[in-house]
C-alpha positions as CSV (number, residue, x, y, z in Angstrom):
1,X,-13.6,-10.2,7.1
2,X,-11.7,-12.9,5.5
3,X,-8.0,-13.0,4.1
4,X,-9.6,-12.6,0.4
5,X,-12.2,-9.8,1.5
6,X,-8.8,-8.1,3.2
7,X,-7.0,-8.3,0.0
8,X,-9.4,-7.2,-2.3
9,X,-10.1,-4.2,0.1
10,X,-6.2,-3.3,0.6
11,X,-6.1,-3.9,-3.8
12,X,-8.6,-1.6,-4.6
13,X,-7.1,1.3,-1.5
14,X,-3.6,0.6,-3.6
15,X,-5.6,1.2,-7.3
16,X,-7.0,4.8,-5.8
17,X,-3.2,6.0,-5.2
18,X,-1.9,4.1,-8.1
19,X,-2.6,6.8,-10.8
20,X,-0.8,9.5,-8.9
21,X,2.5,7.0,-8.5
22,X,2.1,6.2,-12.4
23,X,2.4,10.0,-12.7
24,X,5.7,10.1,-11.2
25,X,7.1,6.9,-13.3
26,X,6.3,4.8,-10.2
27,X,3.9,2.2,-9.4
28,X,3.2,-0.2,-5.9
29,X,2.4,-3.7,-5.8
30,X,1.0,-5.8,-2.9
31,X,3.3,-8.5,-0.9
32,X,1.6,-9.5,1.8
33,X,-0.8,-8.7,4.7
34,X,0.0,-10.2,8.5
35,X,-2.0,-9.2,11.0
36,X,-2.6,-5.4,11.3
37,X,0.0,-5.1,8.9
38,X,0.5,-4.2,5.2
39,X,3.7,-4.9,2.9
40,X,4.0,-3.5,-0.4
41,X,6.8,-3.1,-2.7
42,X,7.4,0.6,-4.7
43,X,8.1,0.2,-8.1
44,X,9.9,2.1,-11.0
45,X,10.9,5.8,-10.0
46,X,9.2,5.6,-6.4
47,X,12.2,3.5,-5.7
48,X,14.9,6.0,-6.3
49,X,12.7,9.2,-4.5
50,X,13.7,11.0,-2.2
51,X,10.0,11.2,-0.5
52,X,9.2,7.8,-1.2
53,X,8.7,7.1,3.1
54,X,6.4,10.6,2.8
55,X,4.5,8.9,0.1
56,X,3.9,5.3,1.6
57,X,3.1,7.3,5.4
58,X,0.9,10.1,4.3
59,X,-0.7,8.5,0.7
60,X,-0.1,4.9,0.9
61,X,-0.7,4.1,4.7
62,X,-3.4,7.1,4.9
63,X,-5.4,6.0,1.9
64,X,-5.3,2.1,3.0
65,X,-6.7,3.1,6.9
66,X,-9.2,5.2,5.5
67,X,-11.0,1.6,3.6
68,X,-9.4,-0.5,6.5
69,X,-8.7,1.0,9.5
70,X,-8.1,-2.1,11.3
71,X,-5.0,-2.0,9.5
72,X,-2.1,-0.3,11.4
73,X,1.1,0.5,9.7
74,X,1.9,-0.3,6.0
75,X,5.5,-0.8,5.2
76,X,8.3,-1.3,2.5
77,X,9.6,-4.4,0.9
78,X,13.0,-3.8,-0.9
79,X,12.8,-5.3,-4.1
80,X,15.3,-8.6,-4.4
């Protein structure tokens, strides 16, 4: 698969989780993918919850492996 065909597949995992972060006031963006790998940033309220680590483990990281499971962790970037 290349690096675009990765993205595009880790972008559209992110838009099916997406609507239930928007819920909440929050939202995630993607930084970067190395390797096995995923970085994203949370966004708006996601950053202040309590569960935010829940969410990126069992929604984010879950939802990502189930389109790409060649991917093995997905972490946080804290915004700058």
């Amino acid at each position: 698969m290349s690096e675009q065909e990765l993205r595009v597949n880790v972008e559209n995992a992110l838009q099916e989780i997406r609507p239930y972060l928007e819920a909440d006031g929050g939202n995630i963006s993607l930084v970067e993918i190395t390797d096995e790998t995923v970085s994203v940033q949370l966004e708006g309220a996601c950053l202040g919850c309590s569960v935010n680590q829940m969410t990126l483990k069992m929604g984010v990281e879950m939802t990502i492996k189930k389109h790409l499971p060649q991917i093995e962790s997905v972490t946080s970037i804290d915004p700058s």
